[in-house]
Coordinates of C-alpha atoms in Angstrom, one line a residue:
Chain I
M22 CA 29.7 -6.6 -0.9
T23 CA 28.2 -3.0 -1.0
L24 CA 24.6 -3.0 -1.4
K25 CA 23.5 -2.1 -5.2
L26 CA 20.6 0.1 -5.5
Y27 CA 19.3 -0.1 -9.2
G28 CA 16.7 2.6 -10.2
T29 CA 16.4 6.3 -10.9
R30 CA 14.6 9.0 -8.8
V31 CA 14.8 6.6 -5.7
Q32 CA 14.4 9.4 -3.4
R33 CA 12.3 7.1 -0.8
V34 CA 15.1 4.2 -0.4
I35 CA 18.1 6.6 -0.6
T36 CA 16.7 8.9 2.2
V37 CA 16.4 5.7 4.4
L38 CA 19.9 4.3 3.3
N39 CA 21.3 7.6 4.6
E40 CA 19.3 7.9 7.7
K41 CA 20.7 4.8 8.6
G42 CA 24.3 5.3 7.4
V43 CA 24.4 2.4 5.2
P44 CA 26.8 2.6 2.3
F45 CA 25.5 2.0 -1.1
E46 CA 26.3 2.0 -5.1
L47 CA 23.6 3.6 -7.1
I48 CA 23.3 1.9 -10.6
E49 CA 21.3 4.3 -12.7
V50 CA 18.4 2.6 -14.8
D51 CA 17.4 4.5 -17.8
L52 CA 13.7 4.6 -18.2
M53 CA 13.7 6.7 -21.3
K54 CA 15.8 3.8 -22.8
G55 CA 13.6 1.2 -21.6
E56 CA 16.3 -0.5 -19.5
H57 CA 13.8 -1.3 -16.9
K58 CA 11.9 -3.6 -19.6
A59 CA 14.9 -5.6 -20.8
P60 CA 14.9 -9.3 -20.2
Q61 CA 17.9 -9.1 -17.8
F62 CA 16.0 -6.6 -15.8
L63 CA 12.7 -8.5 -15.8
E64 CA 14.6 -11.5 -14.5
K65 CA 15.2 -9.4 -11.2
Q66 CA 11.8 -7.4 -11.2
P67 CA 9.0 -9.1 -13.1
F68 CA 6.8 -6.0 -13.2
G69 CA 9.6 -4.1 -14.9
Q70 CA 9.6 -1.0 -12.0
V71 CA 12.4 0.4 -10.4
P72 CA 13.8 0.4 -7.6
Y73 CA 15.3 -2.7 -6.7
I74 CA 18.5 -3.7 -4.5
D75 CA 20.9 -6.5 -4.8
D76 CA 22.2 -7.1 -1.2
D77 CA 25.2 -9.3 -1.4
G78 CA 22.8 -11.5 -3.7
F79 CA 19.5 -10.8 -2.1
I80 CA 17.2 -9.2 -4.4
L81 CA 14.3 -7.4 -3.2
Y82 CA 12.1 -4.8 -5.0
E83 CA 9.0 -2.4 -4.2
S84 CA 10.7 0.6 -2.9
R85 CA 8.6 0.5 0.6
A86 CA 9.5 -3.2 1.1
I87 CA 13.4 -2.1 0.6
C88 CA 12.9 0.6 3.1
R89 CA 11.4 -1.8 5.4
Y90 CA 14.3 -4.2 4.9
I91 CA 17.0 -1.6 5.5
A92 CA 15.4 -0.1 8.7
T93 CA 14.9 -3.7 9.9
K94 CA 18.4 -4.9 9.3
Y95 CA 20.1 -1.6 10.7
A96 CA 17.3 -1.4 13.5
D97 CA 20.2 -0.6 15.8
Q98 CA 21.8 2.1 13.8
G99 CA 20.5 5.6 13.1
T100 CA 16.8 6.8 13.7
K101 CA 14.7 4.2 14.8
L102 CA 12.0 3.9 11.9
I103 CA 9.6 1.1 12.9
P104 CA 8.1 0.6 16.3
T105 CA 8.3 -2.7 17.5
D106 CA 5.9 -2.9 20.5
L107 CA 2.4 -4.3 19.4
K108 CA 0.3 -1.1 19.5
G109 CA 2.9 1.3 18.2
N110 CA 3.6 -1.1 15.5
A111 CA 0.0 -1.3 14.8
L112 CA -0.4 2.6 14.7
F113 CA 2.6 2.6 12.3
E114 CA 1.3 0.0 10.2
Q115 CA -2.0 2.1 10.0
A116 CA 0.2 5.2 8.9
A117 CA 1.6 3.3 6.2
S118 CA -1.7 2.1 4.9
I119 CA -2.7 5.8 5.0
E120 CA 0.1 6.8 2.6
S121 CA -0.4 3.9 0.3
S122 CA -4.1 4.0 0.1
N123 CA -5.0 7.5 0.8
F124 CA -2.3 9.8 0.0
D125 CA 0.0 7.9 -2.9
P126 CA -3.1 7.5 -5.3
S127 CA -4.2 11.1 -6.3
A128 CA -0.7 12.4 -5.1
S129 CA 1.3 9.9 -7.8
A130 CA -1.6 10.5 -10.4
A131 CA -1.5 14.6 -10.1
V132 CA 2.3 14.6 -10.3
F133 CA 2.1 11.9 -13.2
E134 CA -0.6 14.1 -15.1
N135 CA 1.1 17.6 -14.6
L136 CA 5.2 16.6 -14.8
F137 CA 5.8 13.2 -16.1
K138 CA 3.1 12.8 -18.8
A139 CA 5.0 15.1 -21.0
Y140 CA 7.9 13.0 -20.5
W141 CA 6.3 10.1 -22.1
G142 CA 5.0 12.3 -25.1
G143 CA 1.6 13.2 -23.4
K144 CA 0.2 16.4 -22.6
A145 CA -1.1 17.6 -19.2
D146 CA -4.7 17.9 -19.0
P147 CA -5.2 20.6 -16.3
V148 CA -8.9 19.4 -15.6
I149 CA -7.8 15.8 -14.7
F150 CA -5.0 17.5 -12.7
E151 CA -7.4 19.4 -10.7
Q152 CA -9.8 16.5 -9.9
Y153 CA -6.8 14.6 -8.5
I154 CA -5.7 17.8 -6.4
K155 CA -9.2 18.2 -5.2
K156 CA -9.2 14.4 -4.2
L157 CA -6.2 14.7 -2.4
D158 CA -7.1 17.9 -0.7
G159 CA -9.8 15.9 0.7
K160 CA -7.5 13.4 2.1
L161 CA -5.6 15.9 3.6
D162 CA -8.2 17.3 5.5
A163 CA -7.9 14.1 7.5
Y164 CA -4.4 14.3 7.6
D165 CA -4.6 17.8 9.5
V166 CA -7.1 16.2 12.0
I167 CA -4.5 13.4 12.7
L168 CA -1.5 15.9 12.9
S169 CA -3.4 18.4 15.1
K170 CA -3.1 15.7 17.8
Q171 CA 0.4 14.5 17.1
K172 CA 3.7 15.3 15.5
Y173 CA 3.8 12.6 13.1
L174 CA 1.5 10.2 11.0
A175 CA 2.0 7.4 13.7
G176 CA 2.6 9.2 16.8
D177 CA 5.3 11.5 18.3
N178 CA 8.0 10.0 16.6
V179 CA 8.9 9.9 12.9
T180 CA 8.7 6.7 11.6
L181 CA 9.1 5.1 7.8
A182 CA 5.4 6.0 7.2
D183 CA 6.2 9.7 7.1
L184 CA 9.4 9.0 5.0
F185 CA 7.3 7.0 2.6
H186 CA 5.4 10.2 1.7
L187 CA 9.0 12.1 0.5
P188 CA 8.6 11.1 -3.4
Y189 CA 5.5 13.2 -3.9
G190 CA 5.9 15.7 -1.0
T191 CA 6.8 19.2 -2.3
I192 CA 6.9 22.8 -1.3
G193 CA 3.5 23.3 -2.8
P194 CA 0.6 26.0 -1.9
G195 CA -2.2 24.8 0.2
K196 CA -2.4 22.0 2.9
L197 CA 0.3 19.7 1.7
P198 CA 2.0 18.6 4.7
Y199 CA 5.0 16.8 3.5
M200 CA 7.4 19.4 2.1
F201 CA 10.7 17.9 1.1
V202 CA 11.8 16.9 -2.7
Q203 CA 10.3 17.0 -5.8
E204 CA 11.3 13.8 -7.1
M205 CA 9.6 10.5 -7.6
S206 CA 10.7 7.2 -6.9
Chain R
M3 CA -14.0 -7.3 26.1
T4 CA -14.8 -8.9 22.7
L5 CA -13.1 -7.0 19.5
K6 CA -15.5 -5.2 18.0
L7 CA -15.3 -4.5 14.1
Y8 CA -17.4 -1.6 12.5
G9 CA -17.7 -1.9 8.9
T10 CA -19.5 -3.7 5.7
R11 CA -18.2 -5.9 3.2
V12 CA -14.9 -6.3 5.6
Q13 CA -14.0 -9.8 4.0
R14 CA -10.2 -9.3 4.5
V15 CA -10.3 -8.6 8.4
I16 CA -13.0 -11.2 8.8
T17 CA -10.7 -13.9 7.0
V18 CA -8.0 -13.2 9.3
L19 CA -9.9 -13.0 12.6
N20 CA -11.4 -16.3 11.6
E21 CA -7.9 -17.9 10.6
K22 CA -6.7 -17.2 13.8
G23 CA -9.8 -18.0 15.5
V24 CA -10.4 -15.0 17.2
P25 CA -13.9 -14.0 18.6
F26 CA -15.6 -10.7 17.3
E27 CA -18.5 -8.8 17.3
L28 CA -19.4 -7.0 13.8
I29 CA -21.1 -3.7 14.0
E30 CA -22.7 -3.0 10.5
V31 CA -21.9 0.6 9.1
D32 CA -24.6 1.6 6.6
L33 CA -22.5 3.3 3.8
M34 CA -25.8 4.4 2.0
K35 CA -27.1 6.1 4.9
G36 CA -23.6 7.8 5.0
E37 CA -23.0 6.5 8.8
H38 CA -19.2 6.2 7.8
K39 CA -19.4 10.4 7.2
A40 CA -21.3 11.2 10.7
P41 CA -19.4 13.2 13.2
Q42 CA -19.1 10.3 15.7
F43 CA -17.6 7.8 13.0
L44 CA -15.3 10.4 12.0
E45 CA -13.8 10.8 15.5
K46 CA -12.7 7.1 15.2
Q47 CA -11.7 7.2 11.6
P48 CA -10.8 10.8 10.0
F49 CA -11.2 9.5 6.6
G50 CA -14.7 8.3 7.1
Q51 CA -13.8 4.9 5.7
V52 CA -14.5 1.3 6.9
P53 CA -13.5 -0.6 8.5
Y54 CA -12.1 0.1 12.0
I55 CA -11.7 -1.9 15.1
D56 CA -12.1 -1.4 18.6
D57 CA -10.0 -3.7 20.7
D58 CA -11.0 -3.2 24.1
G59 CA -10.5 0.6 24.0
F60 CA -7.6 0.6 21.1
I61 CA -8.9 1.9 18.1
L62 CA -7.4 0.9 14.5
Y63 CA -8.1 1.6 11.1
E64 CA -6.8 0.5 7.6
S65 CA -8.0 -3.2 6.7
R66 CA -4.2 -4.2 6.1
A67 CA -2.7 -2.7 9.3
I68 CA -5.9 -4.3 11.1
C69 CA -4.9 -7.6 9.8
R70 CA -1.3 -7.2 10.6
Y71 CA -2.2 -6.4 14.3
I72 CA -4.3 -9.1 14.6
A73 CA -1.7 -11.6 13.0
T74 CA 1.1 -10.0 15.3
K75 CA -1.3 -10.0 18.5
Y76 CA -2.3 -13.8 18.0
A77 CA 1.0 -14.8 16.3
D78 CA 1.0 -18.0 18.3
Q79 CA -2.4 -19.2 17.3
G80 CA -3.9 -20.6 13.9
T81 CA -1.8 -20.3 11.0
K82 CA 1.5 -17.9 11.0
L83 CA 0.8 -15.0 8.5
I84 CA 3.8 -12.9 9.0
P85 CA 7.2 -14.5 8.5
T86 CA 9.6 -12.9 11.3
D87 CA 13.2 -13.6 9.9
L88 CA 14.7 -10.8 8.1
K89 CA 14.9 -12.1 4.5
G90 CA 11.5 -14.0 5.0
N91 CA 9.8 -10.9 6.2
A92 CA 11.7 -8.8 3.3
L93 CA 9.9 -11.0 0.9
F94 CA 6.6 -10.9 2.8
E95 CA 6.9 -7.0 2.3
Q96 CA 7.7 -7.1 -1.2
A97 CA 4.5 -9.4 -1.8
A98 CA 2.5 -6.9 0.7
S99 CA 3.7 -4.0 -1.7
I100 CA 3.0 -5.8 -4.8
E101 CA -0.8 -6.1 -3.8
S102 CA -1.1 -2.6 -2.8
S103 CA 0.8 -0.9 -5.7
N104 CA 0.2 -3.5 -8.6
F105 CA -2.8 -5.0 -8.0
D106 CA -5.5 -3.2 -5.7
P107 CA -5.3 0.2 -8.0
S108 CA -6.6 -1.6 -11.1
A109 CA -8.7 -4.3 -9.4
S110 CA -10.3 -2.0 -7.1
A111 CA -11.0 0.4 -10.1
A112 CA -12.4 -2.3 -12.4
V113 CA -14.7 -3.4 -9.6
F114 CA -15.8 -0.1 -8.8
E115 CA -16.5 0.9 -12.4
N116 CA -18.3 -2.6 -12.9
L117 CA -20.2 -3.1 -9.8
F118 CA -20.1 -0.4 -7.4
K119 CA -20.6 2.7 -9.4
A120 CA -24.5 1.6 -10.0
Y121 CA -24.8 1.6 -6.4
W122 CA -24.1 5.4 -6.3
G123 CA -26.2 6.4 -9.0
G124 CA -23.7 6.0 -11.6
K125 CA -23.3 4.0 -14.8
A126 CA -20.6 1.5 -15.9
D127 CA -18.6 2.6 -18.5
P128 CA -17.3 -0.6 -20.5
V129 CA -14.5 1.4 -22.0
I130 CA -13.2 2.6 -18.8
F131 CA -13.8 -1.1 -17.4
E132 CA -11.8 -2.7 -20.0
Q133 CA -9.1 -0.5 -19.7
Y134 CA -8.4 -1.3 -16.0
I135 CA -8.8 -5.2 -16.8
K136 CA -6.1 -4.7 -19.6
K137 CA -4.0 -2.7 -16.9
L138 CA -4.5 -5.7 -14.4
D139 CA -3.9 -8.3 -17.1
G140 CA -0.7 -6.7 -17.5
K141 CA 0.4 -6.8 -13.9
L142 CA -1.1 -10.5 -13.8
D143 CA 1.5 -11.7 -16.3
A144 CA 4.2 -10.8 -13.7
Y145 CA 2.2 -12.8 -11.2
D146 CA 2.3 -15.6 -13.5
V147 CA 6.1 -15.4 -13.3
I148 CA 6.4 -15.4 -9.6
L149 CA 3.8 -18.1 -9.1
S150 CA 5.7 -20.3 -11.7
K151 CA 8.5 -20.4 -9.1
Q152 CA 7.0 -20.6 -5.8
K153 CA 3.4 -21.5 -4.2
Y154 CA 2.5 -18.1 -2.9
L155 CA 3.3 -14.4 -3.4
A156 CA 5.8 -14.3 -0.8
G157 CA 7.4 -17.8 -0.7
D158 CA 6.2 -21.4 -0.5
N159 CA 3.8 -20.5 2.4
V160 CA 0.7 -18.6 2.5
T161 CA 1.0 -15.2 4.1
L162 CA -1.3 -12.0 4.7
A163 CA 0.1 -10.7 1.6
D164 CA -2.3 -13.4 -0.4
L165 CA -4.9 -12.5 1.8
F166 CA -4.7 -8.9 1.0
H167 CA -5.9 -9.9 -2.1
L168 CA -9.4 -11.4 -1.1
P169 CA -11.8 -8.4 -1.4
Y170 CA -11.2 -8.2 -5.2
G171 CA -10.5 -11.7 -5.9
T172 CA -13.1 -13.2 -8.0
I173 CA -14.0 -16.3 -10.0
G174 CA -13.4 -14.6 -13.3
P175 CA -12.2 -15.4 -16.7
G176 CA -8.5 -15.2 -17.7
K177 CA -5.4 -14.9 -15.6
L178 CA -7.1 -13.8 -12.0
P179 CA -5.0 -16.1 -9.7
Y180 CA -7.1 -15.3 -6.6
M181 CA -10.6 -16.8 -6.9
F182 CA -12.2 -16.3 -3.5
V183 CA -14.8 -13.9 -2.7
Q184 CA -16.5 -11.3 -4.6
E185 CA -17.1 -8.6 -1.8
M186 CA -14.8 -5.6 -1.0
S187 CA -13.6 -4.5 2.1

């Protein structure tokens, strides 16, 4: 059965599915209508968040976990995205953790403040936005150090850790090293 | 050579080292003196954060990545902490991602506001603290749903995903499911 992907703006997962050549069916979840907080959705995803997948009855959520599952299940096709040797894997995990601890918090907060807050009836506060950008900029100084010594965040080959940055990567001014898409997942 | 652990309040890593019976030498890093921002520290850890390890010359940082490395390197001794079958591993990764995306942000912010802000010359704001606690409480409702069906966050066996909660777990009022230590890493 074709893998079903439930969500909206699921750039992170779709990129990995495409990279691995895995066919899938996207089932849009309308956040504005609160479909992610409906009982039948919460039964699959108790936090009421997108995305989740249904892979022939196997339900899995958290976009990074879904990406890892796809990369592992289809390890032998497409680009290898998770190193499996002890030290290579450790450096991949270091890079993955850098993304979730040092990139995502300020990047997602800045994007929310400046872009998505308005969708939910709020108003962007440029002072708060600048605070998050300044914090992100400090983190990107360390990215510059790392990427001056190697091509990608986990070494000289691309890994899932790089792709994890996609949702908040953008063509922006300054030091943003990941310039891909403007959607969030 | 004995594994060297550089840091302070490194509960997450020490727990895993002890669980696996791995001897180590702890080298305290004095954050109040800014030792984590000194050039010789930044050479090992470009973000200026604790902890990092030196395992016979192999430098690794990010506490969760260090825990994964130790759990993998010493997979055959002590408690098995990372499931290796495809679906079991996927559910572990889902749980690990829940911790970093749905628990840590509000838990760490609440602990910082109420406990560590004062160390850095700030003053705790009870209104901000309550906002983070309220947000955390909403996340813990979903934890309740998950933990009503299984013993641990990734299934019926303890995994690293549970241990990742340790730094901010505490004996507190209400629904906090992880009641272990009061230190942060």
